[in-house]
Amino acid sequence: MNIYQRIGLKRVINACGKMTILGVSAVDRAVMEQAAEAAANYVEIDALIDRVGVLVSAHTGAEDSCVTSSASAGIAISVAAVISRGAPGLVERLPDSSGLANEVVLLKGHSVNYGAPVTTMIRLGGGVPVEAGQANEAEPFQVEAAIGERTAALLYVKSHHAVQKGMVPLAEMIRIAREHQLPLIVDAAAEEDLRKYVAAGADLVIYSGAKAIDAPTSGFITGRAPLIAACKAQYHGIGRAMKIGKENMLGLLAALDRYAVQRHDGRADIPRLQAAIDRINTLRGLSAELEHDEAGREIYRARVRVHPEVLGLDAVAVEAQLRGGSPAIYTRKYYLNAGVFSIDPRALQGDDLDLIVERLRQLAEQGVREGE
């Protein structure tokens, strides 16, 4: 029985990945020991923020970094930074940015909801979102046409939530930003490569600490020193409502050090996934295959297809029964309308995968009995 069961909540099997609705990551005990030690001591917070920025930057290759409470906070703080450039009077004014260059141009296919709209985070920072192109196709000329005298920055969202084809490539967005002398912000919240986007020429790159890195609740912005200084200045403005505690800062550093030497290898998940796939393929009304992450990350999953004409249940009903049971099994359900869901192995613990297959077997047998 885990700690959440002891306070009266259901056990949860997380087969959908590093998701905020399920608490994101299971943090390593050694990381939490560092956080606990930090929590038990005092420190000058401004000096800590600066020092953490230096240490984070050793992992990203950037000039400097600003620690945040989450990637969402990182978006709002980054937008506030490019609008105010750290000027104290403007920092205190935001999110009221009337009369300032405050427009943030992003591709329409990147205007996503990941539990909250990315446009809301832009507005929290005082920005006005300006979408370029169409939801399924965007061209460089459309981005350039969206740029005007009130443009403060371009934003590029690298996420599985975003449209993956027909969008303007990152390199082209960087070129446009350079030609128009505008900063480019990259939301790379769940990305695994901590150096890629800085090396490519992005000015500010935002990561979640709690996703790929398996840190306590945290995030950071990494990039060019003048803009990072403007990000830190927001802790005297909108960032005050988004502050991160000393314990999570040190937990983030411990997780980054661990991540540098113990990064998850998605290919290592393939054998156990294939074994589960083979078992699912013996079940009536279900079939499964190996799939690669839609955003190109080195993540592999089991993609399960429901055959309602055989099973007697469609994918929506199967997912609802998995989620509504005890333990509650959460799968990756973005394509339920196409009759499929996926099992992500990264957050599975102990016998979780066996329990998922067993629950699917029970549903398949239930379908047989009801069809008799």
Tab-separated table of N, CA and C in Angstrom, residues 125-232:
chain	number	residue	atom	x	y	z
A	125	GLY	N	2.181	36.376	-19.056
A	125	GLY	CA	3.405	37.163	-19.119
A	125	GLY	C	3.227	38.537	-19.739
A	126	GLY	N	1.982	38.884	-20.072
A	126	GLY	CA	1.717	40.178	-20.689
A	126	GLY	C	1.725	40.146	-22.201
A	127	GLY	N	1.852	38.960	-22.773
A	127	GLY	CA	1.926	38.833	-24.215
A	127	GLY	C	0.564	38.737	-24.883
A	128	VAL	N	0.554	39.065	-26.163
A	128	VAL	CA	-0.632	38.916	-27.001
A	128	VAL	C	-0.307	37.877	-28.065
A	129	PRO	N	-0.931	36.696	-28.019
A	129	PRO	CA	-0.601	35.662	-29.003
A	129	PRO	C	-1.056	36.056	-30.401
A	130	VAL	N	-0.190	35.802	-31.376
A	130	VAL	CA	-0.521	36.021	-32.793
A	130	VAL	C	-0.201	34.728	-33.528
A	131	GLU	N	-1.234	34.056	-34.023
A	131	GLU	CA	-1.040	32.768	-34.682
A	131	GLU	C	-0.764	32.957	-36.169
A	132	ALA	N	0.221	32.197	-36.679
A	132	ALA	CA	0.614	32.288	-38.081
A	132	ALA	C	0.307	30.971	-38.784
A	133	GLY	N	-0.204	31.057	-40.016
A	133	GLY	CA	-0.495	29.867	-40.795
A	133	GLY	C	-1.800	29.220	-40.396
A	134	GLN	N	-1.990	27.982	-40.878
A	134	GLN	CA	-3.184	27.204	-40.555
A	134	GLN	C	-2.806	26.074	-39.596
A	135	ALA	N	-3.825	25.383	-39.087
A	135	ALA	CA	-3.575	24.340	-38.089
A	135	ALA	C	-2.752	23.191	-38.646
A	136	ASN	N	-2.871	22.936	-39.940
A	136	ASN	CA	-2.167	21.793	-40.522
A	136	ASN	C	-1.071	22.180	-41.507
A	137	GLU	N	-0.854	23.482	-41.695
A	137	GLU	CA	0.192	23.901	-42.629
A	137	GLU	C	0.568	25.359	-42.372
A	138	ALA	N	1.854	25.605	-42.362
A	138	ALA	CA	2.346	26.974	-42.196
A	138	ALA	C	3.580	27.158	-43.068
A	139	GLU	N	3.737	28.350	-43.608
A	139	GLU	CA	4.865	28.667	-44.470
A	139	GLU	C	5.648	29.838	-43.871
A	140	PRO	N	6.939	29.947	-44.179
A	140	PRO	CA	7.738	31.055	-43.643
A	140	PRO	C	7.146	32.430	-43.937
A	141	PHE	N	6.575	32.619	-45.130
A	141	PHE	CA	6.039	33.946	-45.453
A	141	PHE	C	4.886	34.311	-44.531
A	142	GLN	N	4.147	33.309	-44.022
A	142	GLN	CA	3.042	33.597	-43.111
A	142	GLN	C	3.561	34.048	-41.748
A	143	VAL	N	4.674	33.468	-41.329
A	143	VAL	CA	5.298	33.908	-40.076
A	143	VAL	C	5.783	35.343	-40.232
A	144	GLU	N	6.451	35.615	-41.331
A	144	GLU	CA	6.986	36.969	-41.540
A	144	GLU	C	5.864	37.992	-41.680
A	145	ALA	N	4.734	37.585	-42.278
A	145	ALA	CA	3.604	38.504	-42.417
A	145	ALA	C	2.980	38.838	-41.066
A	146	ALA	N	3.138	37.935	-40.105
A	146	ALA	CA	2.566	38.159	-38.771
A	146	ALA	C	3.432	39.073	-37.913
A	147	ILE	N	4.648	39.322	-38.338
A	147	ILE	CA	5.572	40.161	-37.580
A	147	ILE	C	5.319	41.632	-37.893
A	148	GLY	N	5.227	42.432	-36.845
A	148	GLY	CA	5.010	43.871	-37.015
A	148	GLY	C	5.784	44.646	-35.973
A	149	GLU	N	5.484	45.921	-35.876
A	149	GLU	CA	6.240	46.784	-34.960
A	149	GLU	C	5.958	46.472	-33.496
A	150	ARG	N	4.874	45.749	-33.223
A	150	ARG	CA	4.546	45.396	-31.839
A	150	ARG	C	4.991	43.981	-31.471
A	151	THR	N	5.721	43.317	-32.374
A	151	THR	CA	6.169	41.955	-32.092
A	151	THR	C	7.311	41.975	-31.080
A	152	ALA	N	7.189	41.146	-30.053
A	152	ALA	CA	8.225	41.053	-29.011
A	152	ALA	C	9.097	39.826	-29.185
A	153	ALA	N	8.543	38.734	-29.744
A	153	ALA	CA	9.299	37.483	-29.857
A	153	ALA	C	8.535	36.506	-30.733
A	154	LEU	N	9.225	35.458	-31.147
A	154	LEU	CA	8.607	34.291	-31.763
A	154	LEU	C	8.649	33.150	-30.744
A	155	LEU	N	7.636	32.296	-30.767
A	155	LEU	CA	7.582	31.140	-29.870
A	155	LEU	C	7.431	29.877	-30.706
A	156	TYR	N	8.271	28.877	-30.421
A	156	TYR	CA	8.216	27.592	-31.107
A	156	TYR	C	7.949	26.515	-30.063
A	157	VAL	N	6.906	25.715	-30.265
A	157	VAL	CA	6.518	24.695	-29.300
A	157	VAL	C	6.952	23.323	-29.817
A	158	LYS	N	7.876	22.690	-29.099
A	158	LYS	CA	8.335	21.348	-29.465
A	158	LYS	C	7.663	20.373	-28.507
A	159	SER	N	6.589	19.749	-28.980
A	159	SER	CA	5.777	18.915	-28.095
A	159	SER	C	5.012	17.893	-28.908
A	160	HIS	N	4.721	16.746	-28.289
A	160	HIS	CA	3.871	15.758	-28.949
A	160	HIS	C	2.457	16.287	-29.119
A	161	HIS	N	2.079	17.326	-28.353
A	161	HIS	CA	0.752	17.916	-28.506
A	161	HIS	C	0.645	18.700	-29.814
A	162	ALA	N	1.768	19.226	-30.301
A	162	ALA	CA	1.751	20.099	-31.465
A	162	ALA	C	1.641	19.297	-32.759
A	163	VAL	N	1.158	19.940	-33.808
A	163	VAL	CA	1.120	19.327	-35.133
A	163	VAL	C	2.556	19.013	-35.554
A	164	GLN	N	2.778	17.804	-36.052
A	164	GLN	CA	4.139	17.344	-36.329
A	164	GLN	C	4.544	17.492	-37.796
A	165	LYS	N	3.602	17.763	-38.668
A	165	LYS	CA	3.960	17.929	-40.079
A	165	LYS	C	3.316	19.188	-40.634
A	166	GLY	N	3.923	19.707	-41.684
A	166	GLY	CA	3.386	20.901	-42.321
A	166	GLY	C	3.737	22.192	-41.609
A	167	MET	N	4.556	22.112	-40.555
A	167	MET	CA	4.936	23.311	-39.813
A	167	MET	C	6.277	23.858	-40.312
A	168	VAL	N	6.532	25.127	-40.029
A	168	VAL	CA	7.821	25.736	-40.360
A	168	VAL	C	8.884	25.124	-39.460
A	169	PRO	N	9.997	24.609	-40.015
A	169	PRO	CA	11.027	23.978	-39.180
A	169	PRO	C	11.679	24.974	-38.228
A	170	LEU	N	12.231	24.447	-37.148
A	170	LEU	CA	12.893	25.290	-36.160
A	170	LEU	C	13.986	26.142	-36.787
A	171	ALA	N	14.804	25.554	-37.646
A	171	ALA	CA	15.914	26.300	-38.256
A	171	ALA	C	15.398	27.508	-39.023
A	172	GLU	N	14.250	27.355	-39.684
A	172	GLU	CA	13.676	28.470	-40.439
A	172	GLU	C	13.114	29.532	-39.494
A	173	MET	N	12.540	29.118	-38.378
A	173	MET	CA	12.055	30.081	-37.381
A	173	MET	C	13.218	30.875	-36.800
A	174	ILE	N	14.342	30.202	-36.579
A	174	ILE	CA	15.533	30.898	-36.068
A	174	ILE	C	16.021	31.920	-37.093
A	175	ARG	N	16.027	31.528	-38.361
A	175	ARG	CA	16.460	32.457	-39.416
A	175	ARG	C	15.562	33.686	-39.438
A	176	ILE	N	14.253	33.472	-39.385
A	176	ILE	CA	13.310	34.597	-39.413
A	176	ILE	C	13.531	35.507	-38.209
A	177	ALA	N	13.697	34.893	-37.040
A	177	ALA	CA	13.931	35.693	-35.833
A	177	ALA	C	15.186	36.542	-35.966
A	178	ARG	N	16.247	35.944	-36.486
A	178	ARG	CA	17.499	36.686	-36.655
A	178	ARG	C	17.322	37.851	-37.628
A	179	GLU	N	16.678	37.595	-38.745
A	179	GLU	CA	16.520	38.642	-39.758
A	179	GLU	C	15.694	39.806	-39.245
A	180	HIS	N	14.776	39.519	-38.339
A	180	HIS	CA	13.914	40.583	-37.797
A	180	HIS	C	14.401	41.069	-36.436
A	181	GLN	N	15.574	40.590	-36.016
A	181	GLN	CA	16.182	40.989	-34.747
A	181	GLN	C	15.222	40.787	-33.570
A	182	LEU	N	14.624	39.591	-33.548
A	182	LEU	CA	13.691	39.226	-32.496
A	182	LEU	C	14.204	37.991	-31.770
A	183	PRO	N	13.932	37.870	-30.481
A	183	PRO	CA	14.301	36.631	-29.765
A	183	PRO	C	13.355	35.494	-30.127
A	184	LEU	N	13.891	34.275	-30.164
A	184	LEU	CA	13.078	33.085	-30.368
A	184	LEU	C	13.052	32.290	-29.069
A	185	ILE	N	11.842	32.021	-28.579
A	185	ILE	CA	11.628	31.213	-27.384
A	185	ILE	C	11.206	29.819	-27.821
A	186	VAL	N	11.814	28.788	-27.274
A	186	VAL	CA	11.428	27.408	-27.563
A	186	VAL	C	10.854	26.774	-26.299
A	187	ASP	N	9.618	26.305	-26.391
A	187	ASP	CA	9.020	25.512	-25.314
A	187	ASP	C	9.383	24.055	-25.592
A	188	ALA	N	10.349	23.539	-24.836
A	188	ALA	CA	10.831	22.164	-25.004
A	188	ALA	C	10.563	21.367	-23.735
A	189	ALA	N	9.403	21.590	-23.131
A	189	ALA	CA	9.107	21.109	-21.777
A	189	ALA	C	9.508	19.664	-21.531
A	190	ALA	N	9.088	18.752	-22.406
A	190	ALA	CA	9.309	17.328	-22.155
A	190	ALA	C	10.447	16.756	-22.988
A	191	GLU	N	11.194	17.608	-23.675
A	191	GLU	CA	12.271	17.122	-24.529
A	191	GLU	C	13.415	16.536	-23.705
A	192	GLU	N	14.114	15.589	-24.288
A	192	GLU	CA	15.167	14.872	-23.569
A	192	GLU	C	16.555	15.442	-23.810
A	193	ASP	N	16.757	16.137	-24.927
A	193	ASP	CA	18.063	16.703	-25.260
A	193	ASP	C	18.147	18.119	-24.693
A	194	LEU	N	18.994	18.321	-23.706
A	194	LEU	CA	19.077	19.603	-23.007
A	194	LEU	C	19.987	20.607	-23.707
A	195	ARG	N	20.675	20.203	-24.754
A	195	ARG	CA	21.609	21.086	-25.451
A	195	ARG	C	21.162	21.454	-26.870
A	196	LYS	N	20.317	20.654	-27.445
A	196	LYS	CA	19.982	20.755	-28.862
A	196	LYS	C	19.502	22.136	-29.284
A	197	TYR	N	18.569	22.715	-28.544
A	197	TYR	CA	17.905	23.937	-28.995
A	197	TYR	C	18.754	25.174	-28.737
A	198	VAL	N	19.508	25.160	-27.657
A	198	VAL	CA	20.477	26.244	-27.426
A	198	VAL	C	21.534	26.221	-28.521
A	199	ALA	N	22.050	25.034	-28.825
A	199	ALA	CA	23.079	24.901	-29.861
A	199	ALA	C	22.554	25.317	-31.224
A	200	ALA	N	21.253	25.116	-31.459
A	200	ALA	CA	20.670	25.480	-32.752
A	200	ALA	C	20.517	26.977	-32.922
A	201	GLY	N	20.555	27.736	-31.811
A	201	GLY	CA	20.473	29.188	-31.905
A	201	GLY	C	19.267	29.817	-31.261
A	202	ALA	N	18.452	29.035	-30.527
A	202	ALA	CA	17.322	29.618	-29.805
A	202	ALA	C	17.837	30.541	-28.708
A	203	ASP	N	17.091	31.597	-28.416
A	203	ASP	CA	17.521	32.583	-27.422
A	203	ASP	C	17.135	32.192	-26.004
A	204	LEU	N	15.943	31.615	-25.855
A	204	LEU	CA	15.475	31.113	-24.567
A	204	LEU	C	14.829	29.751	-24.803
A	205	VAL	N	15.199	28.754	-23.998
A	205	VAL	CA	14.634	27.411	-24.123
A	205	VAL	C	14.093	26.996	-22.759
A	206	ILE	N	12.874	26.490	-22.759
A	206	ILE	CA	12.173	26.172	-21.520
A	206	ILE	C	12.043	24.662	-21.366
A	207	TYR	N	12.409	24.145	-20.202
A	207	TYR	CA	12.283	22.721	-19.900
A	207	TYR	C	11.501	22.530	-18.607
A	208	SER	N	10.811	21.403	-18.525
A	208	SER	CA	10.248	20.949	-17.257
A	208	SER	C	11.305	20.132	-16.533
A	209	GLY	N	11.459	20.360	-15.239
A	209	GLY	CA	12.349	19.510	-14.468
A	209	GLY	C	11.711	18.172	-14.153
A	210	ALA	N	10.386	18.160	-14.051
A	210	ALA	CA	9.687	16.979	-13.559
A	210	ALA	C	9.359	15.960	-14.638
A	211	LYS	N	9.632	16.255	-15.897
A	211	LYS	CA	9.287	15.305	-16.959
A	211	LYS	C	10.476	14.418	-17.283
A	212	ALA	N	11.177	14.670	-18.370
A	212	ALA	CA	12.261	13.760	-18.760
A	212	ALA	C	13.325	13.620	-17.676
A	213	ILE	N	13.541	14.693	-16.906
A	213	ILE	CA	14.656	14.720	-15.952
A	213	ILE	C	14.308	14.030	-14.629
A	214	ASP	N	13.025	13.782	-14.374
A	214	ASP	CA	12.578	13.125	-13.129
A	214	ASP	C	12.963	13.907	-11.880
A	215	ALA	N	12.853	15.214	-11.933
A	215	ALA	CA	13.125	16.071	-10.774
A	215	ALA	C	11.830	16.338	-10.008
A	216	PRO	N	11.926	16.852	-8.782
A	216	PRO	CA	10.729	17.362	-8.116
A	216	PRO	C	10.131	18.495	-8.946
A	217	THR	N	8.932	18.916	-8.613
A	217	THR	CA	8.238	19.938	-9.387
A	217	THR	C	9.133	21.159	-9.588
A	218	SER	N	9.457	21.434	-10.850
A	218	SER	CA	10.410	22.488	-11.175
A	218	SER	C	10.480	22.659	-12.681
A	219	GLY	N	11.225	23.660	-13.098
A	219	GLY	CA	11.500	23.884	-14.507
A	219	GLY	C	12.648	24.854	-14.607
A	220	PHE	N	13.063	25.152	-15.823
A	220	PHE	CA	14.094	26.174	-15.991
A	220	PHE	C	14.067	26.730	-17.398
A	221	ILE	N	14.580	27.948	-17.502
A	221	ILE	CA	14.769	28.633	-18.781
A	221	ILE	C	16.273	28.749	-18.981
A	222	THR	N	16.744	28.413	-20.139
A	222	THR	CA	18.180	28.462	-20.398
A	222	THR	C	18.423	29.198	-21.711
A	223	GLY	N	19.489	30.012	-21.763
A	223	GLY	CA	19.715	30.762	-22.990
A	223	GLY	C	20.689	31.906	-22.837
A	224	ARG	N	20.422	32.995	-23.555
A	224	ARG	CA	21.334	34.135	-23.597
A	224	ARG	C	21.283	34.923	-22.293
A	225	ALA	N	22.460	35.320	-21.816
A	225	ALA	CA	22.576	35.930	-20.490
A	225	ALA	C	21.709	37.173	-20.297
A	226	PRO	N	21.665	38.133	-21.245
A	226	PRO	CA	20.842	39.326	-20.999
A	226	PRO	C	19.360	38.992	-20.829
A	227	LEU	N	18.862	38.048	-21.618
A	227	LEU	CA	17.455	37.678	-21.497
A	227	LEU	C	17.200	36.861	-20.233
A	228	ILE	N	18.164	36.042	-19.833
A	228	ILE	CA	18.018	35.289	-18.578
A	228	ILE	C	17.987	36.257	-17.398
A	229	ALA	N	18.799	37.307	-17.442
A	229	ALA	CA	18.749	38.324	-16.386
A	229	ALA	C	17.366	38.960	-16.322
A	230	ALA	N	16.762	39.184	-17.493
A	230	ALA	CA	15.410	39.743	-17.534
A	230	ALA	C	14.392	38.740	-16.991
A	231	CYS	N	14.639	37.442	-17.198
A	231	CYS	CA	13.762	36.415	-16.625
A	231	CYS	C	13.826	36.453	-15.100
A	232	LYS	N	15.038	36.501	-14.555
A	232	LYS	CA	15.194	36.538	-13.094
A	232	LYS	C	14.525	37.775	-12.495
